[in-house]
Each structure stands twice: as C-alpha cells, then as structure tokens.
Amino acid sequence: MRVIVHGGAGGEPDEPEPRQAVLDEAAATGVGRESVVDAVEAAVRVLESSPRFNAGVGGAVQSDGEVRTDAGVMTSDREAGATCAMPGVEHAVSAARVVMEETPHVLVAGEHAVDLAADFGVETGVDLLSEDKRERWGDLDAPTGTPTEHLDWLREKFGGSAAQSAADESSGDAPRDHDTVGAVAYDGEAFAAATSTGGRWLALAGRVGDVPQIGSGFYAAPAGAASATGAGEDIAKTTLTRRAVRHLESGMAAQAAADRAVEEFAELTGSSAGVIVLDRAGGAGAAFNSDAMQTAVADD
C-alpha cells in the first residue's frame, strides 16, 4: 500500500510543523488499511478531525454562519460517491463512501445526505465551528434576509473575485480557506482517491465547489488517481483531477502529470491550485502554484 495526502494549496501556514505532523499521521493511518478505499477514508478522517485544516472540524463558515461539508471518493474501477452541503457532518468522506457503496447514485446533497449518513452510522449533529472560526464569525456584521442581501454583503465585505479573496486572506481580513484535504492510495492493483472540504470562507450559503464533483476535486482510473485543492470554481471549470489522470493515461509519470496539469490550470484560469497523483509504477507526484501545499507519503 502507498498513500499520499495533502492539506490544501494556499498561503504559507502559520504553524507548518504541527500541520505536517497531522499529515504524516494521516498517511501512516491510511497505509495500515487493507483496501485502497479503507486507506483513503482513514487518512482523510484524521485530517477532518483536525481544526488545522478546512475540512470537518474547522471548516469554513458560509454567509449564514453554518459550516457545510463536502466530499467525494472514487476507485479505479470507476465506482464513485459524493456528498455536499452537509451541516454537522465531520466525516464527510465516510458519508461519500456510503453513497458509493450503498446507493445507486454518485451525489447526494444537503439534509438528505445528512439523513443518509446517519442511517449508515456516520455521526451527525457535530459542532464544526473551531474556536478561531467562531471568533472570526462573531466579529462580523453578519447578513440576514434573502440570498440577494447575502450577496450584496459579501461583495461589499470581501469583494467578488478570487484575486480579492486572496488579498483579503493575505491582509488578515479572512482566514485561509484553501486547506481542503485529500488522499490517494494504490495497493499494486487498485487506486482510490478521496477529497474533503469545508468550502470557501463566507461563500454564499449553500455554495458547493469542486470537491464533490467527479473529475474536478477527485478522480481515479486504471492508470492512476488524483486529488485536488485550491480555487474551487476554477478547478471545477477545468476538471483538474481528470486532466492529471489523462496525462497518466498518455504515458506520463505521476510527477510529470501533476506538473503539467497545474501548468495547464494556471494558463487557463490564472488561479492557484494543487494536485497529488499516484501512478501504476507506484510513483507519487505533487504540484501546486500557490505559496504552499503540504503533503505526506507513506508506504507499508
């Protein structure tokens, strides 16, 4: 078994060493599992439970003050499942696995996804607000009323562009929210990829980004698998993980595929993102065009 994990592509973290320790733990936890699906689920669950990342506990707050989680998981035989817009679900990756293994669907959303997760033993009703996010939200003059009123407030407060959001994070006006987490596993025969997130800080309530979309936030095929992180809307528009795996299918090794996919993404969008990749030779690749993206790799 080989597992690679990421903790999000974004700015330089304030405390990289403790974050790296959690990533190392996640990779080591995943590599001890018997199947590739078990491996990526176990690895991502470790990251979802850490408030140092934007997934599960410590996820980004949307414009109504709610943390909603999204996740997706896929195997190299193209089984897939995803969930999105779930309040109170720490382990969104486990809910996504329920969709993959227990339903005929690939994506279930909102309160119905929460109810489905609960029926299959995934804990719900969890308080996902970290102390930091709770304090930041409490300091805001939060919007009320209609979605249009929320949008007006968001534009006034933080601007409407990805560039403005990045500037706000750099100035301290908003917390870093690109700490989406993901894992890819390979056991010599099969691949699995999983990605989980709390979304984007102060996104419109109900916003869903790239993470639960097949080929955008996560993708697996016989040639390899990938998990992405970064500017969600642009990742979705360019299907970043499918792009990376397509390069594997054309004969590239994992690192070259990751590099090329991120280069193409930057050329097309001008945004920042990162991707992790495993290939059939067991090679691991990681590429990003943001300031930082921490990763960890473990082998059994």
PDB file of C-alpha atoms in Angstrom:
ATOM      1  CA  MET A   1       0.000   0.000   0.000  1.00  0.00           C
ATOM      2  CA  ARG A   2       1.147   3.525  -0.797  1.00  0.00           C
ATOM      3  CA  VAL A   3      -0.711   6.636   0.358  1.00  0.00           C
ATOM      4  CA  ILE A   4      -0.151  10.315  -0.406  1.00  0.00           C
ATOM      5  CA  VAL A   5      -2.132  13.059   1.337  1.00  0.00           C
ATOM      6  CA  HIS A   6      -2.387  16.834   1.035  1.00  0.00           C
ATOM      7  CA  GLY A   7      -3.511  19.558   3.400  1.00  0.00           C
ATOM      8  CA  GLY A   8      -4.553  22.196   0.883  1.00  0.00           C
ATOM      9  CA  ALA A   9      -2.908  24.631  -1.520  1.00  0.00           C
ATOM     10  CA  GLY A  10      -2.818  28.229  -0.331  1.00  0.00           C
ATOM     11  CA  GLY A  11      -0.700  30.659   1.664  1.00  0.00           C
ATOM     12  CA  GLU A  12       2.202  29.760   3.915  1.00  0.00           C
ATOM     13  CA  PRO A  13       0.752  28.169   7.067  1.00  0.00           C
ATOM     14  CA  ASP A  14       1.307  29.872  10.390  1.00  0.00           C
ATOM     15  CA  GLU A  15       2.374  26.632  12.080  1.00  0.00           C
ATOM     16  CA  PRO A  16       3.673  24.261   9.401  1.00  0.00           C
ATOM     17  CA  GLU A  17       5.283  21.742  11.761  1.00  0.00           C
ATOM     18  CA  PRO A  18       2.119  20.760  13.691  1.00  0.00           C
ATOM     19  CA  ARG A  19       0.187  20.609  10.416  1.00  0.00           C
ATOM     20  CA  GLN A  20       2.851  18.371   8.908  1.00  0.00           C
ATOM     21  CA  ALA A  21       2.638  16.074  11.923  1.00  0.00           C
ATOM     22  CA  VAL A  22      -1.094  15.615  11.314  1.00  0.00           C
ATOM     23  CA  LEU A  23      -0.476  14.932   7.622  1.00  0.00           C
ATOM     24  CA  ASP A  24       2.188  12.353   8.488  1.00  0.00           C
ATOM     25  CA  GLU A  25      -0.233  10.704  10.914  1.00  0.00           C
ATOM     26  CA  ALA A  26      -2.951  10.653   8.253  1.00  0.00           C
ATOM     27  CA  ALA A  27      -0.713   8.988   5.660  1.00  0.00           C
ATOM     28  CA  ALA A  28       0.522   6.430   8.196  1.00  0.00           C
ATOM     29  CA  THR A  29      -3.034   5.677   9.300  1.00  0.00           C
ATOM     30  CA  GLY A  30      -4.166   5.103   5.728  1.00  0.00           C
ATOM     31  CA  VAL A  31      -1.280   2.887   4.742  1.00  0.00           C
ATOM     32  CA  GLY A  32      -2.130   0.432   7.515  1.00  0.00           C
ATOM     33  CA  ARG A  33      -5.519  -0.416   5.999  1.00  0.00           C
ATOM     34  CA  GLU A  34      -6.292  -3.438   3.848  1.00  0.00           C
ATOM     35  CA  SER A  35      -8.092  -1.857   0.876  1.00  0.00           C
ATOM     36  CA  VAL A  36      -7.467   1.359  -1.027  1.00  0.00           C
ATOM     37  CA  VAL A  37     -10.916   2.680  -0.094  1.00  0.00           C
ATOM     38  CA  ASP A  38     -10.244   1.957   3.571  1.00  0.00           C
ATOM     39  CA  ALA A  39      -6.886   3.703   3.169  1.00  0.00           C
ATOM     40  CA  VAL A  40      -8.157   6.997   1.744  1.00  0.00           C
ATOM     41  CA  GLU A  41     -11.127   7.104   4.100  1.00  0.00           C
ATOM     42  CA  ALA A  42      -8.945   6.523   7.164  1.00  0.00           C
ATOM     43  CA  ALA A  43      -6.377   9.093   6.065  1.00  0.00           C
ATOM     44  CA  VAL A  44      -8.936  11.784   5.307  1.00  0.00           C
ATOM     45  CA  ARG A  45     -10.808  11.163   8.572  1.00  0.00           C
ATOM     46  CA  VAL A  46      -7.652  12.067  10.503  1.00  0.00           C
ATOM     47  CA  LEU A  47      -7.475  15.383   8.623  1.00  0.00           C
ATOM     48  CA  GLU A  48     -11.209  16.071   9.001  1.00  0.00           C
ATOM     49  CA  SER A  49     -10.819  15.804  12.786  1.00  0.00           C
ATOM     50  CA  SER A  50      -8.048  18.414  12.931  1.00  0.00           C
ATOM     51  CA  PRO A  51      -9.063  22.097  13.130  1.00  0.00           C
ATOM     52  CA  ARG A  52      -5.782  22.919  11.357  1.00  0.00           C
ATOM     53  CA  PHE A  53      -7.441  22.091   8.025  1.00  0.00           C
ATOM     54  CA  ASN A  54     -10.539  23.276   6.206  1.00  0.00           C
ATOM     55  CA  ALA A  55     -12.461  20.013   6.382  1.00  0.00           C
ATOM     56  CA  GLY A  56     -14.745  18.621   9.055  1.00  0.00           C
ATOM     57  CA  VAL A  57     -13.979  20.404  12.322  1.00  0.00           C
ATOM     58  CA  GLY A  58     -12.678  23.874  11.493  1.00  0.00           C
ATOM     59  CA  GLY A  59     -14.367  24.095   8.117  1.00  0.00           C
ATOM     60  CA  ALA A  60     -15.078  27.454   6.504  1.00  0.00           C
ATOM     61  CA  VAL A  61     -18.186  29.367   7.567  1.00  0.00           C
ATOM     62  CA  GLN A  62     -20.739  30.236   4.898  1.00  0.00           C
ATOM     63  CA  SER A  63     -22.671  33.500   4.741  1.00  0.00           C
ATOM     64  CA  ASP A  64     -25.343  32.292   7.186  1.00  0.00           C
ATOM     65  CA  GLY A  65     -22.818  31.218   9.827  1.00  0.00           C
ATOM     66  CA  GLU A  66     -23.098  27.499   9.029  1.00  0.00           C
ATOM     67  CA  VAL A  67     -20.227  25.123   8.260  1.00  0.00           C
ATOM     68  CA  ARG A  68     -21.237  22.724   5.485  1.00  0.00           C
ATOM     69  CA  THR A  69     -19.019  19.855   4.401  1.00  0.00           C
ATOM     70  CA  ASP A  70     -18.462  18.223   1.001  1.00  0.00           C
ATOM     71  CA  ALA A  71     -16.503  15.116  -0.017  1.00  0.00           C
ATOM     72  CA  GLY A  72     -16.001  12.639  -2.822  1.00  0.00           C
ATOM     73  CA  VAL A  73     -14.392   9.219  -3.213  1.00  0.00           C
ATOM     74  CA  MET A  74     -13.655   7.161  -6.333  1.00  0.00           C
ATOM     75  CA  THR A  75     -11.914   3.896  -7.213  1.00  0.00           C
ATOM     76  CA  SER A  76     -10.040   2.819 -10.326  1.00  0.00           C
ATOM     77  CA  ASP A  77     -12.954   0.629 -11.421  1.00  0.00           C
ATOM     78  CA  ARG A  78     -14.894   3.911 -11.574  1.00  0.00           C
ATOM     79  CA  GLU A  79     -17.104   3.369  -8.571  1.00  0.00           C
ATOM     80  CA  ALA A  80     -17.777   6.791  -7.050  1.00  0.00           C
ATOM     81  CA  GLY A  81     -19.772   8.595  -4.408  1.00  0.00           C
ATOM     82  CA  ALA A  82     -20.015  12.156  -3.152  1.00  0.00           C
ATOM     83  CA  THR A  83     -21.924  14.282  -0.686  1.00  0.00           C
ATOM     84  CA  CYS A  84     -22.235  18.037  -0.356  1.00  0.00           C
ATOM     85  CA  ALA A  85     -23.729  20.915   1.629  1.00  0.00           C
ATOM     86  CA  MET A  86     -23.970  18.887   4.834  1.00  0.00           C
ATOM     87  CA  PRO A  87     -24.276  20.756   8.139  1.00  0.00           C
ATOM     88  CA  GLY A  88     -22.971  18.920  11.184  1.00  0.00           C
ATOM     89  CA  VAL A  89     -21.115  16.090   9.434  1.00  0.00           C
ATOM     90  CA  GLU A  90     -17.456  15.925  10.491  1.00  0.00           C
ATOM     91  CA  HIS A  91     -16.537  12.893   8.409  1.00  0.00           C
ATOM     92  CA  ALA A  92     -17.904  13.836   5.018  1.00  0.00           C
ATOM     93  CA  VAL A  93     -15.595  11.272   3.395  1.00  0.00           C
ATOM     94  CA  SER A  94     -17.444   8.480   5.199  1.00  0.00           C
ATOM     95  CA  ALA A  95     -20.774   9.874   4.022  1.00  0.00           C
ATOM     96  CA  ALA A  96     -19.417   9.910   0.460  1.00  0.00           C
ATOM     97  CA  ARG A  97     -18.415   6.268   0.827  1.00  0.00           C
ATOM     98  CA  VAL A  98     -21.977   5.456   1.893  1.00  0.00           C
ATOM     99  CA  VAL A  99     -23.254   6.991  -1.337  1.00  0.00           C
ATOM    100  CA  MET A 100     -20.747   4.961  -3.353  1.00  0.00           C
ATOM    101  CA  GLU A 101     -21.373   1.625  -1.681  1.00  0.00           C
ATOM    102  CA  GLU A 102     -24.996   1.761  -0.533  1.00  0.00           C
ATOM    103  CA  THR A 103     -26.878   3.734  -3.196  1.00  0.00           C
ATOM    104  CA  PRO A 104     -27.275   3.677  -6.990  1.00  0.00           C
ATOM    105  CA  HIS A 105     -26.232   7.349  -7.096  1.00  0.00           C
ATOM    106  CA  VAL A 106     -22.984   9.334  -7.231  1.00  0.00           C
ATOM    107  CA  LEU A 107     -24.025  12.513  -5.377  1.00  0.00           C
ATOM    108  CA  VAL A 108     -26.468  13.221  -2.545  1.00  0.00           C
ATOM    109  CA  ALA A 109     -26.869  16.730  -1.139  1.00  0.00           C
ATOM    110  CA  GLY A 110     -27.901  18.712   1.892  1.00  0.00           C
ATOM    111  CA  GLU A 111     -30.129  17.487   4.692  1.00  0.00           C
ATOM    112  CA  HIS A 112     -30.952  14.332   2.727  1.00  0.00           C
ATOM    113  CA  ALA A 113     -27.249  13.478   2.639  1.00  0.00           C
ATOM    114  CA  VAL A 114     -27.087  14.070   6.398  1.00  0.00           C
ATOM    115  CA  ASP A 115     -30.035  11.729   6.963  1.00  0.00           C
ATOM    116  CA  LEU A 116     -28.482   9.082   4.709  1.00  0.00           C
ATOM    117  CA  ALA A 117     -25.171   9.303   6.547  1.00  0.00           C
ATOM    118  CA  ALA A 118     -26.909   8.936   9.909  1.00  0.00           C
ATOM    119  CA  ASP A 119     -28.783   5.842   8.734  1.00  0.00           C
ATOM    120  CA  PHE A 120     -25.453   4.158   7.982  1.00  0.00           C
ATOM    121  CA  GLY A 121     -23.742   5.057  11.233  1.00  0.00           C
ATOM    122  CA  VAL A 122     -21.908   8.265  10.292  1.00  0.00           C
ATOM    123  CA  GLU A 123     -22.075  10.723  13.183  1.00  0.00           C
ATOM    124  CA  THR A 124     -24.184  13.822  12.543  1.00  0.00           C
ATOM    125  CA  GLY A 125     -25.090  16.910  14.541  1.00  0.00           C
ATOM    126  CA  VAL A 126     -21.422  17.727  15.229  1.00  0.00           C
ATOM    127  CA  ASP A 127     -20.424  21.289  16.114  1.00  0.00           C
ATOM    128  CA  LEU A 128     -17.900  22.020  13.351  1.00  0.00           C
ATOM    129  CA  LEU A 129     -17.006  25.572  14.364  1.00  0.00           C
ATOM    130  CA  SER A 130     -13.443  25.799  15.648  1.00  0.00           C
ATOM    131  CA  GLU A 131     -12.723  28.450  18.249  1.00  0.00           C
ATOM    132  CA  ASP A 132     -10.881  30.538  15.663  1.00  0.00           C
ATOM    133  CA  LYS A 133     -13.726  30.436  13.156  1.00  0.00           C
ATOM    134  CA  ARG A 134     -16.310  31.098  15.869  1.00  0.00           C
ATOM    135  CA  GLU A 135     -14.415  34.183  16.981  1.00  0.00           C
ATOM    136  CA  ARG A 136     -13.969  35.480  13.424  1.00  0.00           C
ATOM    137  CA  TRP A 137     -17.649  34.976  12.635  1.00  0.00           C
ATOM    138  CA  GLY A 138     -18.664  36.713  15.854  1.00  0.00           C
ATOM    139  CA  ASP A 139     -16.647  39.777  14.863  1.00  0.00           C
ATOM    140  CA  LEU A 140     -18.614  40.221  11.633  1.00  0.00           C
ATOM    141  CA  ASP A 141     -21.783  42.163  10.976  1.00  0.00           C
ATOM    142  CA  ALA A 142     -23.450  39.070   9.577  1.00  0.00           C
ATOM    143  CA  PRO A 143     -26.107  39.380   6.875  1.00  0.00           C
ATOM    144  CA  THR A 144     -29.753  38.446   7.248  1.00  0.00           C
ATOM    145  CA  GLY A 145     -32.555  38.103   4.760  1.00  0.00           C
ATOM    146  CA  THR A 146     -32.552  36.863   1.193  1.00  0.00           C
ATOM    147  CA  PRO A 147     -29.705  35.372  -0.869  1.00  0.00           C
ATOM    148  CA  THR A 148     -29.507  38.663  -2.762  1.00  0.00           C
ATOM    149  CA  GLU A 149     -28.916  40.505   0.504  1.00  0.00           C
ATOM    150  CA  HIS A 150     -26.227  37.959   1.402  1.00  0.00           C
ATOM    151  CA  LEU A 151     -24.550  38.520  -1.960  1.00  0.00           C
ATOM    152  CA  ASP A 152     -24.618  42.287  -1.551  1.00  0.00           C
ATOM    153  CA  TRP A 153     -22.956  41.926   1.861  1.00  0.00           C
ATOM    154  CA  LEU A 154     -20.316  39.525   0.547  1.00  0.00           C
ATOM    155  CA  ARG A 155     -19.398  41.834  -2.327  1.00  0.00           C
ATOM    156  CA  GLU A 156     -19.158  44.813  -0.004  1.00  0.00           C
ATOM    157  CA  LYS A 157     -17.213  42.955   2.670  1.00  0.00           C
ATOM    158  CA  PHE A 158     -14.801  40.835   0.708  1.00  0.00           C
ATOM    159  CA  GLY A 159     -15.257  41.522  -2.995  1.00  0.00           C
ATOM    160  CA  GLY A 160     -16.421  39.094  -5.643  1.00  0.00           C
ATOM    161  CA  SER A 161     -13.228  37.828  -7.274  1.00  0.00           C
ATOM    162  CA  ALA A 162     -10.762  35.093  -6.455  1.00  0.00           C
ATOM    163  CA  ALA A 163      -7.992  37.692  -6.523  1.00  0.00           C
ATOM    164  CA  GLN A 164      -9.824  39.829  -3.981  1.00  0.00           C
ATOM    165  CA  SER A 165     -10.397  36.814  -1.740  1.00  0.00           C
ATOM    166  CA  ALA A 166      -6.680  36.023  -1.849  1.00  0.00           C
ATOM    167  CA  ALA A 167      -5.864  39.624  -0.982  1.00  0.00           C
ATOM    168  CA  ASP A 168      -8.291  39.553   1.940  1.00  0.00           C
ATOM    169  CA  GLU A 169      -6.669  36.394   3.294  1.00  0.00           C
ATOM    170  CA  SER A 170      -3.195  37.906   2.964  1.00  0.00           C
ATOM    171  CA  SER A 171      -4.271  41.028   4.828  1.00  0.00           C
ATOM    172  CA  GLY A 172      -5.864  39.052   7.641  1.00  0.00           C
ATOM    173  CA  ASP A 173      -9.435  40.070   6.802  1.00  0.00           C
ATOM    174  CA  ALA A 174     -10.365  36.432   6.264  1.00  0.00           C
ATOM    175  CA  PRO A 175      -8.892  33.108   7.377  1.00  0.00           C
ATOM    176  CA  ARG A 176      -7.095  30.900   4.872  1.00  0.00           C
ATOM    177  CA  ASP A 177      -9.717  28.605   3.422  1.00  0.00           C
ATOM    178  CA  HIS A 178      -7.794  26.603   0.822  1.00  0.00           C
ATOM    179  CA  ASP A 179      -6.930  23.857   3.326  1.00  0.00           C
ATOM    180  CA  THR A 180      -9.098  21.274   1.601  1.00  0.00           C
ATOM    181  CA  VAL A 181      -7.707  17.801   2.320  1.00  0.00           C
ATOM    182  CA  GLY A 182      -7.293  14.740   0.166  1.00  0.00           C
ATOM    183  CA  ALA A 183      -5.706  11.311  -0.158  1.00  0.00           C
ATOM    184  CA  VAL A 184      -4.767   8.901  -2.930  1.00  0.00           C
ATOM    185  CA  ALA A 185      -3.930   5.216  -2.353  1.00  0.00           C
ATOM    186  CA  TYR A 186      -2.501   2.392  -4.501  1.00  0.00           C
ATOM    187  CA  ASP A 187      -2.016  -1.234  -3.461  1.00  0.00           C
ATOM    188  CA  GLY A 188      -0.298  -2.501  -6.598  1.00  0.00           C
ATOM    189  CA  GLU A 189      -3.606  -3.336  -8.258  1.00  0.00           C
ATOM    190  CA  ALA A 190      -6.246  -0.725  -7.490  1.00  0.00           C
ATOM    191  CA  PHE A 191      -6.377   3.028  -6.858  1.00  0.00           C
ATOM    192  CA  ALA A 192      -8.682   5.201  -4.781  1.00  0.00           C
ATOM    193  CA  ALA A 193      -8.896   8.958  -4.369  1.00  0.00           C
ATOM    194  CA  ALA A 194     -10.801  10.989  -1.790  1.00  0.00           C
ATOM    195  CA  THR A 195     -11.142  14.715  -1.140  1.00  0.00           C
ATOM    196  CA  SER A 196     -12.973  16.566   1.649  1.00  0.00           C
ATOM    197  CA  THR A 197     -13.604  20.232   2.421  1.00  0.00           C
ATOM    198  CA  GLY A 198     -15.483  22.813   4.415  1.00  0.00           C
ATOM    199  CA  GLY A 199     -15.633  25.039   1.346  1.00  0.00           C
ATOM    200  CA  ARG A 200     -14.770  28.711   0.995  1.00  0.00           C
ATOM    201  CA  TRP A 201     -14.848  31.278   3.791  1.00  0.00           C
ATOM    202  CA  LEU A 202     -18.053  33.334   3.645  1.00  0.00           C
ATOM    203  CA  ALA A 203     -19.265  31.757   0.435  1.00  0.00           C
ATOM    204  CA  LEU A 204     -22.962  32.194  -0.239  1.00  0.00           C
ATOM    205  CA  ALA A 205     -24.916  29.794   1.956  1.00  0.00           C
ATOM    206  CA  GLY A 206     -25.357  26.565   0.036  1.00  0.00           C
ATOM    207  CA  ARG A 207     -22.345  27.089  -2.240  1.00  0.00           C
ATOM    208  CA  VAL A 208     -20.703  23.865  -3.460  1.00  0.00           C
ATOM    209  CA  GLY A 209     -17.282  23.916  -5.091  1.00  0.00           C
ATOM    210  CA  ASP A 210     -15.157  21.405  -6.951  1.00  0.00           C
ATOM    211  CA  VAL A 211     -14.588  18.843  -4.208  1.00  0.00           C
ATOM    212  CA  PRO A 212     -17.666  16.591  -4.679  1.00  0.00           C
ATOM    213  CA  GLN A 213     -17.555  16.824  -8.472  1.00  0.00           C
ATOM    214  CA  ILE A 214     -16.041  13.792 -10.215  1.00  0.00           C
ATOM    215  CA  GLY A 215     -13.002  14.758 -12.276  1.00  0.00           C
ATOM    216  CA  SER A 216     -12.639  18.087 -10.501  1.00  0.00           C
ATOM    217  CA  GLY A 217     -11.863  17.518  -6.837  1.00  0.00           C
ATOM    218  CA  PHE A 218     -11.133  13.807  -7.182  1.00  0.00           C
ATOM    219  CA  TYR A 219     -10.692  11.153  -9.865  1.00  0.00           C
ATOM    220  CA  ALA A 220      -9.472   7.573 -10.220  1.00  0.00           C
ATOM    221  CA  ALA A 221      -8.949   5.304 -13.218  1.00  0.00           C
ATOM    222  CA  PRO A 222      -6.856   2.218 -14.055  1.00  0.00           C
ATOM    223  CA  ALA A 223      -3.885   4.459 -14.921  1.00  0.00           C
ATOM    224  CA  GLY A 224      -3.864   6.267 -11.568  1.00  0.00           C
ATOM    225  CA  ALA A 225      -5.705   8.671  -9.298  1.00  0.00           C
ATOM    226  CA  ALA A 226      -5.600  12.280  -8.138  1.00  0.00           C
ATOM    227  CA  SER A 227      -6.966  14.694  -5.519  1.00  0.00           C
ATOM    228  CA  ALA A 228      -7.071  18.470  -5.977  1.00  0.00           C
ATOM    229  CA  THR A 229      -7.212  21.602  -3.841  1.00  0.00           C
ATOM    230  CA  GLY A 230      -7.372  25.335  -4.454  1.00  0.00           C
ATOM    231  CA  ALA A 231      -9.701  27.753  -6.245  1.00  0.00           C
ATOM    232  CA  GLY A 232     -12.789  25.566  -6.374  1.00  0.00           C
ATOM    233  CA  GLU A 233     -14.815  27.217  -9.082  1.00  0.00           C
ATOM    234  CA  ASP A 234     -11.854  27.256 -11.456  1.00  0.00           C
ATOM    235  CA  ILE A 235     -10.913  23.660 -10.628  1.00  0.00           C
ATOM    236  CA  ALA A 236     -14.474  22.630 -11.496  1.00  0.00           C
ATOM    237  CA  LYS A 237     -14.399  24.529 -14.779  1.00  0.00           C
ATOM    238  CA  THR A 238     -11.163  22.848 -15.853  1.00  0.00           C
ATOM    239  CA  THR A 239     -11.673  19.362 -14.307  1.00  0.00           C
ATOM    240  CA  LEU A 240      -8.211  19.367 -12.759  1.00  0.00           C
ATOM    241  CA  THR A 241      -8.004  15.795 -11.472  1.00  0.00           C
ATOM    242  CA  ARG A 242      -9.342  14.312 -14.701  1.00  0.00           C
ATOM    243  CA  ARG A 243      -6.734  16.374 -16.515  1.00  0.00           C
ATOM    244  CA  ALA A 244      -3.947  14.954 -14.322  1.00  0.00           C
ATOM    245  CA  VAL A 245      -5.086  11.364 -14.788  1.00  0.00           C
ATOM    246  CA  ARG A 246      -5.432  11.896 -18.537  1.00  0.00           C
ATOM    247  CA  HIS A 247      -1.718  12.717 -18.577  1.00  0.00           C
ATOM    248  CA  LEU A 248      -1.043   9.424 -16.769  1.00  0.00           C
ATOM    249  CA  GLU A 249      -3.064   7.657 -19.443  1.00  0.00           C
ATOM    250  CA  SER A 250      -0.894   9.258 -22.115  1.00  0.00           C
ATOM    251  CA  GLY A 251       2.214   7.737 -20.521  1.00  0.00           C
ATOM    252  CA  MET A 252       3.452  10.421 -18.134  1.00  0.00           C
ATOM    253  CA  ALA A 253       4.735   9.513 -14.677  1.00  0.00           C
ATOM    254  CA  ALA A 254       2.959  10.903 -11.625  1.00  0.00           C
ATOM    255  CA  GLN A 255       5.163  13.953 -11.041  1.00  0.00           C
ATOM    256  CA  ALA A 256       5.152  14.988 -14.698  1.00  0.00           C
ATOM    257  CA  ALA A 257       1.367  14.561 -14.853  1.00  0.00           C
ATOM    258  CA  ALA A 258       0.878  16.682 -11.747  1.00  0.00           C
ATOM    259  CA  ASP A 259       3.195  19.397 -13.029  1.00  0.00           C
ATOM    260  CA  ARG A 260       1.542  19.559 -16.428  1.00  0.00           C
ATOM    261  CA  ALA A 261      -1.994  19.588 -15.032  1.00  0.00           C
ATOM    262  CA  VAL A 262      -1.219  22.535 -12.750  1.00  0.00           C
ATOM    263  CA  GLU A 263       0.574  24.373 -15.565  1.00  0.00           C
ATOM    264  CA  GLU A 264      -2.471  23.970 -17.806  1.00  0.00           C
ATOM    265  CA  PHE A 265      -4.767  25.046 -14.981  1.00  0.00           C
ATOM    266  CA  ALA A 266      -2.768  28.223 -14.421  1.00  0.00           C
ATOM    267  CA  GLU A 267      -2.688  29.005 -18.142  1.00  0.00           C
ATOM    268  CA  LEU A 268      -6.442  28.576 -18.431  1.00  0.00           C
ATOM    269  CA  THR A 269      -7.566  30.335 -15.260  1.00  0.00           C
ATOM    270  CA  GLY A 270      -4.784  32.415 -13.708  1.00  0.00           C
ATOM    271  CA  SER A 271      -5.832  30.916 -10.354  1.00  0.00           C
ATOM    272  CA  SER A 272      -3.974  28.815  -7.814  1.00  0.00           C
ATOM    273  CA  ALA A 273      -4.407  25.105  -7.159  1.00  0.00           C
ATOM    274  CA  GLY A 274      -2.562  21.951  -6.274  1.00  0.00           C
ATOM    275  CA  VAL A 275      -2.877  18.262  -7.068  1.00  0.00           C
ATOM    276  CA  ILE A 276      -1.486  14.971  -5.755  1.00  0.00           C
ATOM    277  CA  VAL A 277      -1.144  11.927  -8.026  1.00  0.00           C
ATOM    278  CA  LEU A 278      -0.184   8.241  -7.862  1.00  0.00           C
ATOM    279  CA  ASP A 279       0.679   6.160 -10.936  1.00  0.00           C
ATOM    280  CA  ARG A 280       0.828   2.434 -11.722  1.00  0.00           C
ATOM    281  CA  ALA A 281       4.573   2.271 -11.122  1.00  0.00           C
ATOM    282  CA  GLY A 282       3.918   3.443  -7.574  1.00  0.00           C
ATOM    283  CA  GLY A 283       5.254   6.886  -8.322  1.00  0.00           C
ATOM    284  CA  ALA A 284       3.901   9.822  -6.329  1.00  0.00           C
ATOM    285  CA  GLY A 285       3.548  13.345  -7.667  1.00  0.00           C
ATOM    286  CA  ALA A 286       2.549  16.655  -6.118  1.00  0.00           C
ATOM    287  CA  ALA A 287       2.390  20.067  -7.802  1.00  0.00           C
ATOM    288  CA  PHE A 288       0.984  23.472  -6.886  1.00  0.00           C
ATOM    289  CA  ASN A 289       1.234  27.099  -7.985  1.00  0.00           C
ATOM    290  CA  SER A 290       0.177  28.658  -4.679  1.00  0.00           C
ATOM    291  CA  ASP A 291       2.594  29.708  -1.947  1.00  0.00           C
ATOM    292  CA  ALA A 292       2.481  26.329  -0.242  1.00  0.00           C
ATOM    293  CA  MET A 293       0.926  22.852  -0.250  1.00  0.00           C
ATOM    294  CA  GLN A 294       1.952  20.409   2.449  1.00  0.00           C
ATOM    295  CA  THR A 295       1.887  16.692   1.644  1.00  0.00           C
ATOM    296  CA  ALA A 296       2.919  13.391   3.190  1.00  0.00           C
ATOM    297  CA  VAL A 297       3.626   9.949   1.705  1.00  0.00           C
ATOM    298  CA  ALA A 298       3.664   6.593   3.480  1.00  0.00           C
ATOM    299  CA  ASP A 299       4.363   3.031   2.347  1.00  0.00           C
ATOM    300  CA  ASP A 300       3.745  -0.279   4.057  1.00  0.00           C
TER     301      ASP A 300
END
